[in-house]
Short mmCIF file of C-alpha atoms and ligand atoms in Angstrom, two decimals:
data_model
loop_
_atom_site.label_atom_id
_atom_site.label_comp_id
_atom_site.label_asym_id
_atom_site.label_seq_id
_atom_site.Cartn_x
_atom_site.Cartn_y
_atom_site.Cartn_z
CA MET A 1 -55.53 -34.89 40.10
CA GLY A 2 -53.27 -36.09 37.32
CA ARG A 3 -50.81 -33.19 37.56
CA THR A 4 -47.15 -34.06 37.70
CA LEU A 5 -45.64 -33.35 41.08
CA THR A 6 -42.60 -31.09 40.97
CA LYS A 7 -40.28 -33.00 43.26
CA MET A 8 -41.33 -36.21 44.94
CA ILE A 9 -39.23 -37.58 47.77
CA GLN A 10 -39.02 -41.34 47.33
CA GLN A 11 -39.18 -44.20 49.80
CA GLY A 12 -35.66 -44.86 51.05
CA GLN A 13 -34.73 -41.16 50.98
CA THR A 14 -34.07 -39.21 54.15
CA ILE A 15 -36.17 -36.72 56.10
CA GLY A 16 -34.15 -34.44 58.37
CA ILE A 17 -36.03 -33.03 61.36
CA ILE A 18 -34.88 -30.06 63.43
CA GLY A 19 -36.14 -30.78 66.94
CA GLY A 20 -36.56 -34.13 68.61
CA GLY A 21 -39.61 -33.84 70.89
CA GLN A 22 -42.87 -35.73 70.65
CA LEU A 23 -43.97 -34.04 67.42
CA GLY A 24 -40.72 -35.09 65.76
CA GLN A 25 -41.13 -38.56 67.23
CA MET A 26 -44.58 -39.05 65.74
CA MET A 27 -43.40 -37.63 62.39
CA ALA A 28 -40.50 -40.07 62.48
CA LEU A 29 -42.71 -43.05 63.40
CA ASP A 30 -44.90 -42.38 60.38
CA ALA A 31 -41.89 -41.81 58.14
CA LYS A 32 -40.30 -45.10 59.23
CA GLN A 33 -43.52 -46.97 58.55
CA THR A 34 -43.60 -45.44 55.08
CA GLY A 35 -40.03 -46.52 54.34
CA MET A 36 -38.21 -43.23 54.75
CA LYS A 37 -35.00 -42.72 56.65
CA VAL A 38 -35.03 -40.14 59.42
CA ILE A 39 -32.26 -38.07 61.02
CA VAL A 40 -33.06 -35.80 63.94
CA LEU A 41 -31.16 -32.78 65.29
CA ASP A 42 -31.62 -32.26 69.02
CA PRO A 43 -29.27 -31.42 71.91
CA THR A 44 -30.66 -34.13 74.22
CA PRO A 45 -29.21 -37.59 73.53
CA ALA A 46 -31.95 -40.20 73.01
CA CYS A 47 -34.63 -37.52 72.83
CA PRO A 48 -38.16 -38.77 71.95
CA ALA A 49 -37.63 -38.54 68.17
CA GLY A 50 -34.03 -39.77 68.45
CA GLN A 51 -35.34 -43.01 69.97
CA VAL A 52 -37.22 -43.91 66.78
CA ALA A 53 -35.10 -42.22 64.08
CA ASP A 54 -32.28 -43.86 62.12
CA ASP A 55 -29.84 -41.38 63.57
CA GLN A 56 -29.58 -38.31 65.76
CA ILE A 57 -27.16 -35.42 65.54
CA VAL A 58 -26.70 -34.33 69.15
CA ALA A 59 -26.18 -30.56 69.01
CA PRO A 60 -27.98 -27.29 69.81
CA TYR A 61 -30.75 -26.34 67.35
CA ALA A 62 -28.91 -23.23 66.19
CA ASP A 63 -25.53 -24.96 65.70
CA VAL A 64 -24.76 -24.03 62.10
CA LYS A 65 -22.29 -26.88 61.61
CA ALA A 66 -24.86 -29.38 62.86
CA ILE A 67 -27.65 -27.99 60.67
CA THR A 68 -25.27 -28.07 57.71
CA GLU A 69 -24.50 -31.73 58.44
CA LEU A 70 -28.22 -32.49 58.72
CA ALA A 71 -28.79 -30.71 55.39
CA ARG A 72 -25.99 -32.69 53.74
CA ARG A 73 -27.35 -36.03 54.94
CA ALA A 74 -31.07 -35.35 54.32
CA ASP A 75 -33.07 -35.16 51.10
CA VAL A 76 -35.78 -32.99 52.63
CA LEU A 77 -35.57 -30.82 55.73
CA THR A 78 -38.41 -30.02 58.14
CA TYR A 79 -38.86 -28.89 61.75
CA GLU A 80 -41.10 -29.79 64.65
CA PHE A 81 -41.23 -26.44 66.44
CA GLU A 82 -41.27 -22.78 65.51
CA ASN A 83 -38.17 -21.57 67.31
CA VAL A 84 -35.93 -22.66 64.47
CA ASP A 85 -33.01 -20.38 63.66
CA LEU A 86 -34.27 -18.71 60.48
CA ASN A 87 -30.83 -17.62 59.30
CA ALA A 88 -29.44 -21.12 59.70
CA LEU A 89 -32.38 -22.54 57.75
CA GLU A 90 -31.88 -19.96 54.98
CA ASP A 91 -28.16 -20.79 54.87
CA VAL A 92 -28.78 -24.44 54.06
CA ALA A 93 -31.65 -23.89 51.61
CA ASP A 94 -29.24 -24.35 48.68
CA LYS A 95 -27.96 -27.67 50.06
CA VAL A 96 -31.22 -29.47 50.76
CA TYR A 97 -34.87 -29.28 49.78
CA VAL A 98 -36.68 -27.11 52.37
CA PRO A 99 -40.26 -27.21 51.08
CA GLN A 100 -41.70 -25.13 53.94
CA GLY A 101 -39.23 -22.32 53.24
CA THR A 102 -38.72 -19.62 55.86
CA HIS A 103 -41.54 -17.18 55.12
CA LEU A 104 -44.14 -19.19 57.06
CA LEU A 105 -41.88 -19.40 60.12
CA TYR A 106 -40.97 -15.72 59.82
CA THR A 107 -44.65 -14.80 59.82
CA THR A 108 -45.83 -17.10 62.61
CA LYS A 109 -42.87 -16.47 64.95
CA ASN A 110 -44.14 -12.98 65.72
CA ARG A 111 -47.70 -12.25 66.84
CA ILE A 112 -47.90 -8.83 65.14
CA ARG A 113 -46.70 -10.21 61.80
CA GLU A 114 -49.02 -13.20 62.16
CA LYS A 115 -52.14 -11.15 62.96
CA THR A 116 -51.30 -8.58 60.27
CA PHE A 117 -51.01 -11.38 57.71
CA LEU A 118 -54.36 -12.84 58.86
CA ARG A 119 -56.11 -9.47 58.71
CA ASP A 120 -54.68 -8.74 55.26
CA ALA A 121 -55.84 -12.16 54.09
CA GLY A 122 -59.38 -11.22 55.12
CA LEU A 123 -59.64 -13.33 58.27
CA GLN A 124 -61.15 -12.16 61.51
CA THR A 125 -58.82 -11.76 64.51
CA ALA A 126 -59.17 -10.01 67.86
CA PRO A 127 -58.47 -6.26 67.54
CA PHE A 128 -54.76 -5.74 68.16
CA MET A 129 -52.07 -3.08 68.39
CA ALA A 130 -48.28 -3.21 68.65
CA VAL A 131 -46.95 -2.11 72.05
CA LYS A 132 -43.29 -1.23 72.52
CA ASN A 133 -43.49 0.86 75.71
CA GLU A 134 -45.80 2.28 78.36
CA THR A 135 -47.03 5.12 76.15
CA ASP A 136 -48.02 2.63 73.44
CA LEU A 137 -49.78 0.52 76.06
CA LYS A 138 -51.89 3.46 77.26
CA LYS A 139 -52.78 4.34 73.67
CA ALA A 140 -53.66 0.72 72.88
CA VAL A 141 -55.81 0.38 75.99
CA ASP A 142 -57.65 3.62 75.05
CA GLU A 143 -58.33 2.17 71.63
CA ILE A 144 -59.06 -1.48 72.46
CA GLY A 145 -60.41 -1.17 76.03
CA TYR A 146 -60.82 -3.84 78.71
CA PRO A 147 -60.72 -6.76 79.04
CA SER A 148 -57.69 -7.19 76.87
CA VAL A 149 -54.52 -9.24 76.94
CA LEU A 150 -50.93 -8.08 76.62
CA LYS A 151 -48.60 -10.68 75.13
CA THR A 152 -44.95 -10.84 74.18
CA CYS A 153 -44.70 -10.94 70.39
CA GLU A 154 -42.14 -13.72 70.35
CA GLY A 155 -41.19 -16.72 72.40
CA GLY A 156 -44.38 -17.06 74.49
CA TYR A 157 -46.11 -20.42 74.78
CA ASP A 158 -48.92 -22.04 76.78
CA GLY A 159 -49.92 -18.74 78.39
CA HIS A 160 -46.35 -17.71 79.33
CA GLY A 161 -45.58 -14.06 78.60
CA GLN A 162 -49.21 -12.94 78.85
CA GLU A 163 -51.13 -10.64 81.17
CA VAL A 164 -54.91 -10.28 81.10
CA LEU A 165 -55.95 -6.69 81.81
CA HIS A 166 -59.32 -5.86 83.39
CA SER A 167 -58.73 -2.27 84.47
CA ASP A 168 -56.07 0.45 84.82
CA ALA A 169 -55.02 -1.24 88.06
CA ASP A 170 -53.61 -4.14 86.01
CA LEU A 171 -51.25 -1.91 84.03
CA ALA A 172 -48.70 -2.15 86.84
CA LYS A 173 -48.35 -5.89 86.15
CA CYS A 174 -47.11 -5.26 82.61
CA ALA A 175 -43.52 -4.20 83.33
CA GLY A 176 -42.07 -7.65 82.64
CA ILE A 177 -43.73 -7.96 79.25
CA LEU A 178 -42.97 -4.33 78.34
CA SER A 179 -39.29 -4.91 79.08
CA THR A 180 -39.19 -7.05 75.91
CA LYS A 181 -40.06 -3.83 73.96
CA ASP A 182 -42.00 -6.03 71.56
CA ALA A 183 -45.53 -6.78 72.71
CA ILE A 184 -49.07 -6.86 71.38
CA LEU A 185 -52.30 -5.83 73.04
CA GLU A 186 -55.29 -7.88 71.93
CA GLY A 187 -58.94 -7.30 72.67
CA TRP A 188 -60.43 -10.16 74.69
CA VAL A 189 -62.64 -12.40 72.58
CA PRO A 190 -65.59 -13.63 74.68
CA PHE A 191 -65.40 -17.11 73.23
CA LYS A 192 -67.81 -19.97 73.87
CA LEU A 193 -65.19 -22.49 72.94
CA GLU A 194 -61.72 -22.84 71.49
CA CYS A 195 -61.09 -25.06 68.53
CA SER A 196 -58.43 -25.82 65.96
CA VAL A 197 -58.13 -27.12 62.45
CA MET A 198 -55.13 -28.84 60.90
CA VAL A 199 -54.61 -28.04 57.24
CA ALA A 200 -51.90 -29.20 54.83
CA ARG A 201 -50.80 -28.26 51.34
CA ASN A 202 -48.10 -29.55 49.01
CA GLU A 203 -45.99 -27.80 46.42
CA ASN A 204 -48.57 -28.60 43.78
CA GLY A 205 -51.15 -26.56 45.66
CA GLU A 206 -53.24 -29.56 46.74
CA VAL A 207 -54.87 -28.94 50.08
CA THR A 208 -56.39 -31.26 52.64
CA VAL A 209 -58.10 -30.33 55.86
CA PHE A 210 -58.84 -32.20 59.10
CA PRO A 211 -62.05 -32.15 61.12
CA VAL A 212 -62.48 -29.44 63.74
CA SER A 213 -61.12 -30.22 67.17
CA GLU A 214 -62.65 -28.61 70.27
CA ASN A 215 -59.90 -27.81 72.75
CA ILE A 216 -60.18 -27.54 76.52
CA HIS A 217 -57.22 -26.09 78.42
CA HIS A 218 -56.24 -26.45 82.06
CA ASN A 219 -53.83 -23.81 83.36
CA GLU A 220 -53.25 -22.63 79.75
CA ILE A 221 -52.06 -26.10 78.67
CA LEU A 222 -54.13 -28.23 76.32
CA HIS A 223 -55.98 -30.78 78.42
CA LEU A 224 -58.54 -32.35 76.10
CA SER A 225 -59.45 -32.37 72.44
CA ILE A 226 -62.91 -33.46 71.36
CA VAL A 227 -63.55 -34.28 67.70
CA PRO A 228 -65.84 -33.37 66.10
CA ALA A 229 -66.05 -30.09 67.99
CA ARG A 230 -69.45 -29.51 69.59
CA ILE A 231 -70.46 -26.72 67.20
CA SER A 232 -72.94 -26.80 64.31
CA PRO A 233 -71.95 -28.51 61.05
CA GLU A 234 -72.16 -25.07 59.37
CA LEU A 235 -69.64 -23.61 61.81
CA GLN A 236 -67.38 -26.64 61.40
CA LYS A 237 -67.43 -26.07 57.67
CA LYS A 238 -66.74 -22.37 58.12
CA ALA A 239 -63.76 -23.15 60.39
CA GLN A 240 -62.35 -25.58 57.82
CA GLN A 241 -62.85 -23.05 55.01
CA MET A 242 -60.96 -20.43 57.01
CA ALA A 243 -58.05 -22.85 57.51
CA VAL A 244 -57.96 -23.63 53.78
CA LYS A 245 -58.03 -19.91 52.96
CA ILE A 246 -55.01 -19.39 55.23
CA ALA A 247 -53.17 -22.31 53.64
CA HIS A 248 -53.51 -20.76 50.18
CA ALA A 249 -52.82 -17.20 51.36
CA ILE A 250 -49.53 -18.19 52.99
CA ASP A 251 -48.53 -20.55 50.16
CA LEU A 252 -48.33 -23.36 52.72
CA ARG A 253 -46.16 -26.48 52.29
CA GLY A 254 -46.53 -29.10 54.99
CA ILE A 255 -49.02 -28.94 57.83
CA LEU A 256 -50.33 -25.95 59.79
CA GLY A 257 -52.41 -25.81 62.97
CA VAL A 258 -54.98 -23.01 63.05
CA GLU A 259 -56.24 -22.10 66.54
CA MET A 260 -59.60 -20.36 66.70
CA PHE A 261 -62.12 -18.85 69.09
CA VAL A 262 -65.83 -19.46 68.50
CA THR A 263 -68.30 -17.03 70.08
CA ALA A 264 -71.89 -17.73 71.12
CA ASP A 265 -73.21 -15.79 68.11
CA GLY A 266 -71.27 -17.98 65.68
CA GLN A 267 -68.31 -15.72 64.94
CA ILE A 268 -64.93 -17.35 64.41
CA TYR A 269 -61.72 -15.48 65.27
CA ILE A 270 -58.30 -16.83 64.39
CA ASN A 271 -56.10 -16.84 67.50
CA GLU A 272 -52.79 -18.16 66.25
CA LEU A 273 -51.02 -20.39 63.76
CA ALA A 274 -48.65 -23.30 64.45
CA PRO A 275 -46.49 -24.09 61.39
CA ARG A 276 -46.16 -27.79 62.29
CA PRO A 277 -48.19 -30.70 63.65
CA HIS A 278 -50.14 -29.65 66.74
CA ASN A 279 -51.06 -31.28 70.02
CA SER A 280 -54.75 -30.89 69.18
CA GLY A 281 -54.22 -33.05 66.06
CA HIS A 282 -52.91 -36.13 67.86
CA TYR A 283 -56.39 -37.69 67.78
CA SER A 284 -55.92 -38.20 64.03
CA ILE A 285 -53.45 -41.07 64.57
CA GLU A 286 -56.28 -43.41 65.50
CA ALA A 287 -59.42 -41.52 64.49
CA CYS A 288 -58.69 -40.56 60.85
CA ASN A 289 -57.81 -42.38 57.66
CA PHE A 290 -54.45 -40.50 57.76
CA SER A 291 -52.76 -38.90 60.77
CA GLN A 292 -51.55 -35.29 60.86
CA PHE A 293 -48.00 -36.68 60.84
CA ALA A 294 -48.60 -38.82 57.77
CA ILE A 295 -50.14 -35.84 56.00
CA HIS A 296 -47.27 -33.55 56.94
CA ASN A 297 -44.78 -36.08 55.60
CA ARG A 298 -46.79 -36.58 52.41
CA ALA A 299 -47.03 -32.81 51.95
CA ILE A 300 -43.30 -32.12 52.39
CA CYS A 301 -42.43 -35.11 50.20
CA ASN A 302 -44.86 -33.82 47.57
CA TRP A 303 -46.98 -36.91 47.54
CA PRO A 304 -50.60 -36.33 46.52
CA LEU A 305 -52.88 -35.50 49.45
CA PRO A 306 -55.95 -37.60 50.31
CA LYS A 307 -59.29 -36.32 51.55
CA ILE A 308 -59.33 -36.71 55.32
CA LYS A 309 -62.12 -38.73 56.90
CA LEU A 310 -62.95 -38.99 60.59
CA LEU A 311 -63.50 -42.71 61.16
CA GLN A 312 -65.03 -42.29 64.62
CA PRO A 313 -65.63 -39.50 67.13
CA VAL A 314 -62.75 -39.23 69.55
CA VAL A 315 -61.44 -37.69 72.74
CA MET A 316 -57.70 -37.09 73.23
CA VAL A 317 -56.46 -36.30 76.71
CA ASN A 318 -52.94 -35.10 77.49
CA VAL A 319 -50.76 -36.87 80.03
CA LEU A 320 -48.61 -34.35 81.92
CA GLY A 321 -45.95 -35.28 84.46
CA GLN A 322 -48.41 -35.23 87.35
CA HIS A 323 -50.74 -37.63 85.49
CA VAL A 324 -48.23 -40.32 84.56
CA ALA A 325 -48.58 -42.57 87.61
CA GLY A 326 -52.39 -42.47 87.51
CA VAL A 327 -52.52 -43.12 83.78
CA ARG A 328 -50.17 -46.09 84.04
CA GLN A 329 -52.63 -47.67 86.48
CA GLN A 330 -55.39 -47.29 83.86
CA ILE A 331 -53.55 -49.51 81.37
CA ALA A 332 -54.78 -52.62 83.18
CA LYS A 333 -58.34 -51.27 83.30
CA LYS A 334 -59.01 -49.69 79.89
CA PRO A 335 -58.59 -52.13 77.02
CA ASN A 336 -60.00 -49.60 74.54
CA TRP A 337 -57.78 -46.65 75.39
CA HIS A 338 -54.75 -45.94 73.22
CA PHE A 339 -51.86 -45.08 75.55
CA HIS A 340 -49.04 -42.96 74.08
CA ASP A 341 -45.83 -42.25 75.97
CA TYR A 342 -43.09 -40.14 74.41
CA GLY A 343 -40.25 -41.80 76.30
CA LYS A 344 -38.99 -38.62 77.97
CA ALA A 345 -36.25 -39.35 80.49
CA GLU A 346 -37.48 -37.01 83.20
CA ILE A 347 -41.03 -36.74 84.51
CA ARG A 348 -41.78 -33.11 85.42
CA HIS A 349 -44.91 -31.26 86.57
CA ASN A 350 -46.81 -29.85 83.55
CA ARG A 351 -44.42 -31.49 81.08
CA LYS A 352 -46.18 -33.25 78.20
CA MET A 353 -45.24 -36.91 78.70
CA GLY A 354 -47.81 -38.66 76.53
CA HIS A 355 -51.48 -38.71 75.62
CA VAL A 356 -54.44 -41.04 75.58
CA THR A 357 -56.80 -41.38 72.64
CA ILE A 358 -60.28 -42.79 73.11
CA LEU A 359 -62.49 -43.59 70.13
CA THR A 360 -66.11 -43.34 71.15
CA ASP A 361 -69.70 -43.20 69.96
CA ASP A 362 -70.70 -41.26 73.07
CA ILE A 363 -68.49 -38.23 73.73
CA GLU A 364 -70.31 -37.20 76.92
CA ALA A 365 -69.98 -40.70 78.43
CA THR A 366 -66.28 -40.75 77.55
CA LEU A 367 -65.72 -37.33 79.14
CA LYS A 368 -67.39 -38.69 82.28
CA GLU A 369 -65.24 -41.82 82.15
CA ILE A 370 -62.09 -39.65 81.99
CA ASP A 371 -63.35 -37.51 84.85
CA ASN A 372 -64.21 -40.56 86.96
CA THR A 373 -60.59 -41.69 86.99
CA GLY A 374 -59.83 -38.65 89.19
CA ILE A 375 -56.48 -38.25 87.42
CA TRP A 376 -57.10 -34.95 85.66
CA GLN A 377 -58.25 -32.69 88.50
CA LYS A 378 -57.73 -29.00 87.72
P1 AMP B 1 -52.19 -18.01 73.06
O1 AMP B 1 -50.82 -18.22 73.58
O2 AMP B 1 -52.32 -16.79 72.22
O3 AMP B 1 -52.75 -19.23 72.38
O4 AMP B 1 -53.12 -17.78 74.34
C1 AMP B 1 -53.29 -18.76 75.34
C2 AMP B 1 -54.74 -18.83 75.78
O5 AMP B 1 -55.16 -17.59 76.34
C3 AMP B 1 -55.72 -19.09 74.65
O6 AMP B 1 -55.82 -20.48 74.39
C4 AMP B 1 -57.00 -18.50 75.20
O7 AMP B 1 -57.62 -19.37 76.11
C5 AMP B 1 -56.51 -17.28 75.95
N1 AMP B 1 -56.47 -16.11 75.06
C6 AMP B 1 -55.40 -15.63 74.42
N2 AMP B 1 -55.71 -14.53 73.70
C7 AMP B 1 -57.01 -14.30 73.87
C8 AMP B 1 -57.92 -13.33 73.38
N3 AMP B 1 -57.55 -12.32 72.58
N4 AMP B 1 -59.23 -13.41 73.75
C9 AMP B 1 -59.64 -14.41 74.56
N5 AMP B 1 -58.81 -15.36 75.06
C10 AMP B 1 -57.52 -15.31 74.75
#
């Protein structure tokens, strides 16, 4: 406390966001409430963030002219996803304040770089080896054993570009992933549950950390987050400490999602890092004194960071395309549910369309209530 912040973005100044999906939308909503101006770059006219921003530049994410225009018009530049063109971002770094830099993105874009960074920083990950071809794969399987999982190093999401291997018979399924010539074999972590922690840091080195979210996936897509996670207070603290350690080690600016596996014997493994707000942090909009979006904006604007408090236990459930009709019928029945809809033009199967947040003093009863709607069948 009391230190002078290096560069504070003021109310009335402009945040430029590369990417206009729901994460950008919720960043923009917070920024507008705080009195910032927001310009979004996204190729889809009236994309979710474009609907709430002051302006949208409609152009592809990697369009250098468009990024340059965004840089010229913004006072601080951020992004809402990791597939940002690193070269384009580096090119505009002398025109606009880019507090997050490019090192974080460079590291988290690639699973080998990410896991190597984590291991070097003293954090536990699944055993892993780089795999560029079939010979590497055989060597890695000899070393790591089964079960294990082969993943593309870049561009995979929500379980895409992954193959779980149980025996030599599964090696034949790996051709697609091997054709990328850039894969990773990871040992399978026999986790009891998956959780995540959002952590943020500003240029002054102040750090703040969110409560631990327990994450349940359906078909590799986040289905539910439960906060606080149903693990011991000691493990929750350990998970938060690991996230803070990562934030310092990577010289974080802005917010970072840290995905973890927790095993039955109380070990925590870091799975992956998301250099942006994260779906599992949406609960914080209603359940915390500050949301993950507010904290990200504060961090990139170099405002001091508050201590995060969970105001009430909470369950967040995702609304995918196939859930929209059912969820809309619940609006008339559930006065206490917070219904979020991102305003996407087209409803598609498995597309994230919105989410519902339910503050509760009885997590198990709320999980049953969600189940009883019959909307979220596996
Ligand atoms: P990822 O894209 O790395 O987050 O992986 C998607 C999902 O696959 C994770 O949320 C886990 O449920 C599962 N998974 C991925 N890697 C591993 C691993 N090494 N051990 C156990 N489960 C894994």
